[in-house]
Amino acid sequence: MASLSHMGLDLLVGVTGLPILWPFSSHVFKLPFGLLPSAGKPSLSNYYFYYNLGIEMGVLIPLSCGLLISQYKRLSLCRWVIIGLLLTVSAYFMHWAYGLSR
C-alpha cells in the first residue's frame, strides 16, 4: 500500500510522467493538472521547499483528519460540520496548488 500511495501522490503532482505499468509496458502516464506542488530541492535554505511543504500539508493533513473522524460509528452534526470544514480547507490548498506554475 505504501508504494501505491507514493505513486498516487506523485501522479497528483502532475509534473513528471510515471511508468505505472512497468515492466509490462514502457508507456508513461502524467496528469494534465496537478493538485499537489512539486517538491523543491530539499535544502534548509530553500524557501520553495518549505512553501511547497506547507501546501502539501494543507492538502493532506485535513484529508487524513477527516477520514479519521469519519470512522466513528455515530456521526453527530458537529462531527459532520468539522469534516466539512476540513474538506474545505483541503480543497482551498488543492486550488492553490492547482494554480502553481508547472
Short mmCIF file of N, CA and C in Angstrom, two decimals:
data_model
loop_
_atom_site.label_atom_id
_atom_site.label_comp_id
_atom_site.label_asym_id
_atom_site.label_seq_id
_atom_site.Cartn_x
_atom_site.Cartn_y
_atom_site.Cartn_z
N MET A 1 0.82 -1.19 0.00
CA MET A 1 0.00 0.00 0.00
C MET A 1 0.86 1.25 0.00
N ALA A 2 1.98 1.23 0.70
CA ALA A 2 2.84 2.43 0.76
C ALA A 2 3.39 2.77 -0.61
N SER A 3 3.80 1.77 -1.37
CA SER A 3 4.35 2.06 -2.70
C SER A 3 3.27 2.56 -3.64
N LEU A 4 2.06 2.04 -3.53
CA LEU A 4 0.97 2.51 -4.37
C LEU A 4 0.56 3.93 -4.00
N SER A 5 0.54 4.25 -2.71
CA SER A 5 0.18 5.60 -2.31
C SER A 5 1.24 6.59 -2.77
N HIS A 6 2.49 6.18 -2.75
CA HIS A 6 3.57 7.06 -3.22
C HIS A 6 3.40 7.36 -4.70
N MET A 7 3.09 6.34 -5.50
CA MET A 7 2.87 6.57 -6.93
C MET A 7 1.64 7.44 -7.15
N GLY A 8 0.61 7.24 -6.35
CA GLY A 8 -0.60 8.05 -6.48
C GLY A 8 -0.33 9.51 -6.17
N LEU A 9 0.44 9.76 -5.12
CA LEU A 9 0.78 11.14 -4.77
C LEU A 9 1.69 11.76 -5.83
N ASP A 10 2.63 10.99 -6.36
CA ASP A 10 3.47 11.50 -7.45
C ASP A 10 2.63 11.83 -8.67
N LEU A 11 1.62 11.03 -8.95
CA LEU A 11 0.75 11.29 -10.09
C LEU A 11 -0.05 12.57 -9.88
N LEU A 12 -0.44 12.86 -8.63
CA LEU A 12 -1.21 14.07 -8.34
C LEU A 12 -0.37 15.35 -8.45
N VAL A 13 0.95 15.21 -8.51
CA VAL A 13 1.80 16.39 -8.70
C VAL A 13 1.67 16.88 -10.14
N GLY A 14 1.59 15.96 -11.08
CA GLY A 14 1.36 16.32 -12.48
C GLY A 14 2.54 16.94 -13.18
N VAL A 15 3.77 16.72 -12.72
CA VAL A 15 4.95 17.32 -13.35
C VAL A 15 5.68 16.31 -14.22
N THR A 16 5.99 15.16 -13.67
CA THR A 16 6.74 14.16 -14.42
C THR A 16 5.86 12.95 -14.73
N GLY A 17 6.16 12.31 -15.84
CA GLY A 17 5.45 11.10 -16.21
C GLY A 17 5.92 9.91 -15.40
N LEU A 18 5.00 8.98 -15.14
CA LEU A 18 5.34 7.80 -14.35
C LEU A 18 5.08 6.53 -15.16
N PRO A 19 6.04 5.62 -15.18
CA PRO A 19 5.84 4.33 -15.87
C PRO A 19 5.09 3.36 -14.95
N ILE A 20 3.80 3.58 -14.78
CA ILE A 20 2.99 2.83 -13.82
C ILE A 20 2.92 1.34 -14.17
N LEU A 21 2.88 1.00 -15.44
CA LEU A 21 2.74 -0.40 -15.85
C LEU A 21 4.07 -1.11 -16.11
N TRP A 22 5.18 -0.48 -15.72
CA TRP A 22 6.48 -1.10 -15.92
C TRP A 22 6.55 -2.38 -15.11
N PRO A 23 7.09 -3.45 -15.53
CA PRO A 23 7.88 -3.78 -16.71
C PRO A 23 7.03 -4.30 -17.88
N PHE A 24 5.71 -4.26 -17.75
CA PHE A 24 4.86 -4.79 -18.81
C PHE A 24 4.70 -3.81 -19.98
N SER A 25 4.83 -2.53 -19.70
CA SER A 25 4.70 -1.51 -20.73
C SER A 25 5.61 -0.34 -20.36
N SER A 26 6.18 0.29 -21.37
CA SER A 26 7.04 1.44 -21.11
C SER A 26 6.26 2.75 -21.26
N HIS A 27 4.94 2.67 -21.40
CA HIS A 27 4.10 3.86 -21.53
C HIS A 27 4.17 4.68 -20.24
N VAL A 28 4.28 5.99 -20.39
CA VAL A 28 4.40 6.90 -19.25
C VAL A 28 3.07 7.64 -19.06
N PHE A 29 2.57 7.68 -17.84
CA PHE A 29 1.32 8.36 -17.52
C PHE A 29 1.62 9.66 -16.79
N LYS A 30 0.87 10.71 -17.15
CA LYS A 30 1.03 12.01 -16.49
C LYS A 30 -0.32 12.72 -16.54
N LEU A 31 -0.75 13.26 -15.40
CA LEU A 31 -1.99 14.04 -15.38
C LEU A 31 -1.73 15.41 -15.99
N PRO A 32 -2.70 15.99 -16.70
CA PRO A 32 -2.50 17.31 -17.30
C PRO A 32 -2.62 18.45 -16.28
N PHE A 33 -2.90 18.12 -15.05
CA PHE A 33 -3.03 19.11 -13.98
C PHE A 33 -2.34 18.57 -12.74
N GLY A 34 -2.14 19.41 -11.77
CA GLY A 34 -1.53 18.98 -10.52
C GLY A 34 -2.33 19.48 -9.34
N LEU A 35 -2.58 18.62 -8.37
CA LEU A 35 -3.27 19.02 -7.15
C LEU A 35 -2.31 19.15 -5.97
N LEU A 36 -1.07 18.76 -6.18
CA LEU A 36 -0.03 18.93 -5.17
C LEU A 36 1.15 19.65 -5.82
N PRO A 37 1.87 20.46 -5.06
CA PRO A 37 3.02 21.15 -5.66
C PRO A 37 4.19 20.20 -5.85
N SER A 38 5.05 20.53 -6.80
CA SER A 38 6.25 19.71 -6.99
C SER A 38 7.24 20.01 -5.86
N ALA A 39 8.02 19.03 -5.51
CA ALA A 39 8.96 19.20 -4.40
C ALA A 39 10.11 20.09 -4.82
N GLY A 40 10.44 21.00 -3.96
CA GLY A 40 11.62 21.81 -4.19
C GLY A 40 12.86 21.04 -3.77
N LYS A 41 14.01 21.60 -4.06
CA LYS A 41 15.26 20.96 -3.65
C LYS A 41 15.28 20.87 -2.12
N PRO A 42 15.41 19.66 -1.55
CA PRO A 42 15.42 19.55 -0.09
C PRO A 42 16.68 20.16 0.52
N SER A 43 16.57 21.40 0.87
CA SER A 43 17.68 22.13 1.47
C SER A 43 17.11 23.04 2.55
N LEU A 44 17.84 23.18 3.64
CA LEU A 44 17.36 24.02 4.74
C LEU A 44 17.26 25.48 4.35
N SER A 45 17.98 25.90 3.32
CA SER A 45 17.95 27.30 2.91
C SER A 45 17.04 27.55 1.71
N ASN A 46 16.32 26.53 1.24
CA ASN A 46 15.45 26.67 0.07
C ASN A 46 14.06 27.10 0.50
N TYR A 47 13.68 28.33 0.15
CA TYR A 47 12.38 28.88 0.50
C TYR A 47 11.25 28.05 -0.10
N TYR A 48 11.38 27.64 -1.36
CA TYR A 48 10.31 26.93 -2.06
C TYR A 48 10.06 25.54 -1.50
N PHE A 49 11.07 24.94 -0.89
CA PHE A 49 10.88 23.65 -0.24
C PHE A 49 9.86 23.77 0.88
N TYR A 50 10.01 24.79 1.73
CA TYR A 50 9.09 25.00 2.84
C TYR A 50 7.72 25.47 2.33
N TYR A 51 7.70 26.29 1.30
CA TYR A 51 6.48 26.79 0.70
C TYR A 51 5.64 25.62 0.18
N ASN A 52 6.26 24.74 -0.60
CA ASN A 52 5.55 23.58 -1.15
C ASN A 52 5.18 22.58 -0.07
N LEU A 53 6.04 22.41 0.91
CA LEU A 53 5.73 21.51 2.02
C LEU A 53 4.50 21.99 2.78
N GLY A 54 4.39 23.30 2.98
CA GLY A 54 3.21 23.85 3.65
C GLY A 54 1.94 23.60 2.87
N ILE A 55 2.01 23.76 1.54
CA ILE A 55 0.83 23.49 0.72
C ILE A 55 0.46 22.01 0.78
N GLU A 56 1.44 21.13 0.68
CA GLU A 56 1.16 19.69 0.75
C GLU A 56 0.53 19.32 2.09
N MET A 57 1.04 19.89 3.16
CA MET A 57 0.46 19.61 4.48
C MET A 57 -0.96 20.15 4.56
N GLY A 58 -1.22 21.30 3.93
CA GLY A 58 -2.56 21.87 3.91
C GLY A 58 -3.54 21.01 3.14
N VAL A 59 -3.06 20.25 2.18
CA VAL A 59 -3.93 19.34 1.42
C VAL A 59 -4.12 18.03 2.18
N LEU A 60 -3.04 17.43 2.64
CA LEU A 60 -3.09 16.05 3.15
C LEU A 60 -3.51 15.92 4.61
N ILE A 61 -3.13 16.85 5.48
CA ILE A 61 -3.48 16.72 6.90
C ILE A 61 -4.99 16.84 7.13
N PRO A 62 -5.67 17.86 6.55
CA PRO A 62 -7.13 17.90 6.75
C PRO A 62 -7.85 16.68 6.17
N LEU A 63 -7.38 16.17 5.02
CA LEU A 63 -8.00 14.97 4.46
C LEU A 63 -7.83 13.78 5.40
N SER A 64 -6.64 13.61 5.95
CA SER A 64 -6.38 12.50 6.87
C SER A 64 -7.23 12.62 8.13
N CYS A 65 -7.31 13.82 8.68
CA CYS A 65 -8.11 14.03 9.89
C CYS A 65 -9.59 13.78 9.61
N GLY A 66 -10.07 14.23 8.44
CA GLY A 66 -11.46 13.97 8.08
C GLY A 66 -11.76 12.49 7.95
N LEU A 67 -10.81 11.74 7.38
CA LEU A 67 -11.00 10.29 7.28
C LEU A 67 -11.03 9.64 8.65
N LEU A 68 -10.17 10.10 9.55
CA LEU A 68 -10.17 9.53 10.90
C LEU A 68 -11.47 9.82 11.63
N ILE A 69 -11.97 11.04 11.51
CA ILE A 69 -13.21 11.40 12.18
C ILE A 69 -14.38 10.61 11.60
N SER A 70 -14.36 10.37 10.29
CA SER A 70 -15.48 9.67 9.66
C SER A 70 -15.54 8.19 10.03
N GLN A 71 -14.54 7.68 10.71
CA GLN A 71 -14.54 6.27 11.10
C GLN A 71 -15.40 5.99 12.33
N TYR A 72 -15.87 7.04 13.02
CA TYR A 72 -16.75 6.83 14.16
C TYR A 72 -18.07 6.21 13.69
N LYS A 73 -18.62 5.33 14.49
CA LYS A 73 -19.86 4.66 14.10
C LYS A 73 -21.04 5.64 14.06
N ARG A 74 -21.11 6.53 15.03
CA ARG A 74 -22.20 7.51 15.07
C ARG A 74 -21.60 8.89 14.83
N LEU A 75 -22.00 9.49 13.73
CA LEU A 75 -21.52 10.83 13.42
C LEU A 75 -22.60 11.85 13.79
N SER A 76 -22.27 12.72 14.72
CA SER A 76 -23.20 13.77 15.11
C SER A 76 -23.10 14.93 14.12
N LEU A 77 -24.01 15.87 14.25
CA LEU A 77 -24.00 17.04 13.37
C LEU A 77 -22.69 17.82 13.52
N CYS A 78 -22.18 17.89 14.74
CA CYS A 78 -20.93 18.61 14.99
C CYS A 78 -19.77 17.97 14.22
N ARG A 79 -19.72 16.65 14.23
CA ARG A 79 -18.64 15.96 13.50
C ARG A 79 -18.78 16.16 12.00
N TRP A 80 -20.02 16.18 11.48
CA TRP A 80 -20.21 16.43 10.05
C TRP A 80 -19.74 17.83 9.68
N VAL A 81 -19.98 18.80 10.56
CA VAL A 81 -19.53 20.17 10.31
C VAL A 81 -18.01 20.22 10.30
N ILE A 82 -17.37 19.53 11.24
CA ILE A 82 -15.90 19.50 11.29
C ILE A 82 -15.35 18.85 10.02
N ILE A 83 -15.94 17.75 9.58
CA ILE A 83 -15.49 17.08 8.35
C ILE A 83 -15.65 18.03 7.16
N GLY A 84 -16.77 18.75 7.10
CA GLY A 84 -16.98 19.71 6.03
C GLY A 84 -15.94 20.82 6.03
N LEU A 85 -15.61 21.33 7.21
CA LEU A 85 -14.57 22.37 7.31
C LEU A 85 -13.20 21.84 6.88
N LEU A 86 -12.89 20.63 7.30
CA LEU A 86 -11.60 20.04 6.92
C LEU A 86 -11.52 19.84 5.41
N LEU A 87 -12.59 19.38 4.79
CA LEU A 87 -12.59 19.21 3.33
C LEU A 87 -12.49 20.55 2.62
N THR A 88 -13.09 21.59 3.18
CA THR A 88 -12.99 22.93 2.60
C THR A 88 -11.57 23.44 2.65
N VAL A 89 -10.90 23.25 3.78
CA VAL A 89 -9.50 23.67 3.91
C VAL A 89 -8.64 22.92 2.91
N SER A 90 -8.84 21.62 2.80
CA SER A 90 -8.06 20.82 1.86
C SER A 90 -8.32 21.26 0.42
N ALA A 91 -9.58 21.52 0.08
CA ALA A 91 -9.91 21.98 -1.28
C ALA A 91 -9.28 23.33 -1.57
N TYR A 92 -9.21 24.21 -0.57
CA TYR A 92 -8.57 25.51 -0.75
C TYR A 92 -7.09 25.33 -1.12
N PHE A 93 -6.39 24.47 -0.39
CA PHE A 93 -4.98 24.23 -0.68
C PHE A 93 -4.79 23.51 -2.02
N MET A 94 -5.72 22.63 -2.39
CA MET A 94 -5.65 21.99 -3.71
C MET A 94 -5.80 23.02 -4.82
N HIS A 95 -6.70 23.97 -4.62
CA HIS A 95 -6.91 25.02 -5.61
C HIS A 95 -5.65 25.89 -5.72
N TRP A 96 -5.03 26.17 -4.60
CA TRP A 96 -3.80 26.94 -4.58
C TRP A 96 -2.70 26.19 -5.34
N ALA A 97 -2.56 24.89 -5.07
CA ALA A 97 -1.54 24.08 -5.75
C ALA A 97 -1.83 23.96 -7.24
N TYR A 98 -3.11 23.88 -7.60
CA TYR A 98 -3.51 23.78 -9.00
C TYR A 98 -3.06 25.02 -9.79
N GLY A 99 -3.06 26.16 -9.14
CA GLY A 99 -2.68 27.42 -9.79
C GLY A 99 -1.19 27.66 -9.90
N LEU A 100 -0.37 26.80 -9.30
CA LEU A 100 1.08 26.98 -9.38
C LEU A 100 1.59 26.66 -10.78
N SER A 101 2.66 27.33 -11.18
CA SER A 101 3.25 27.02 -12.50
C SER A 101 3.94 25.67 -12.43
N ARG A 102 3.85 24.95 -13.52
CA ARG A 102 4.43 23.60 -13.59
C ARG A 102 5.65 23.60 -14.48
#
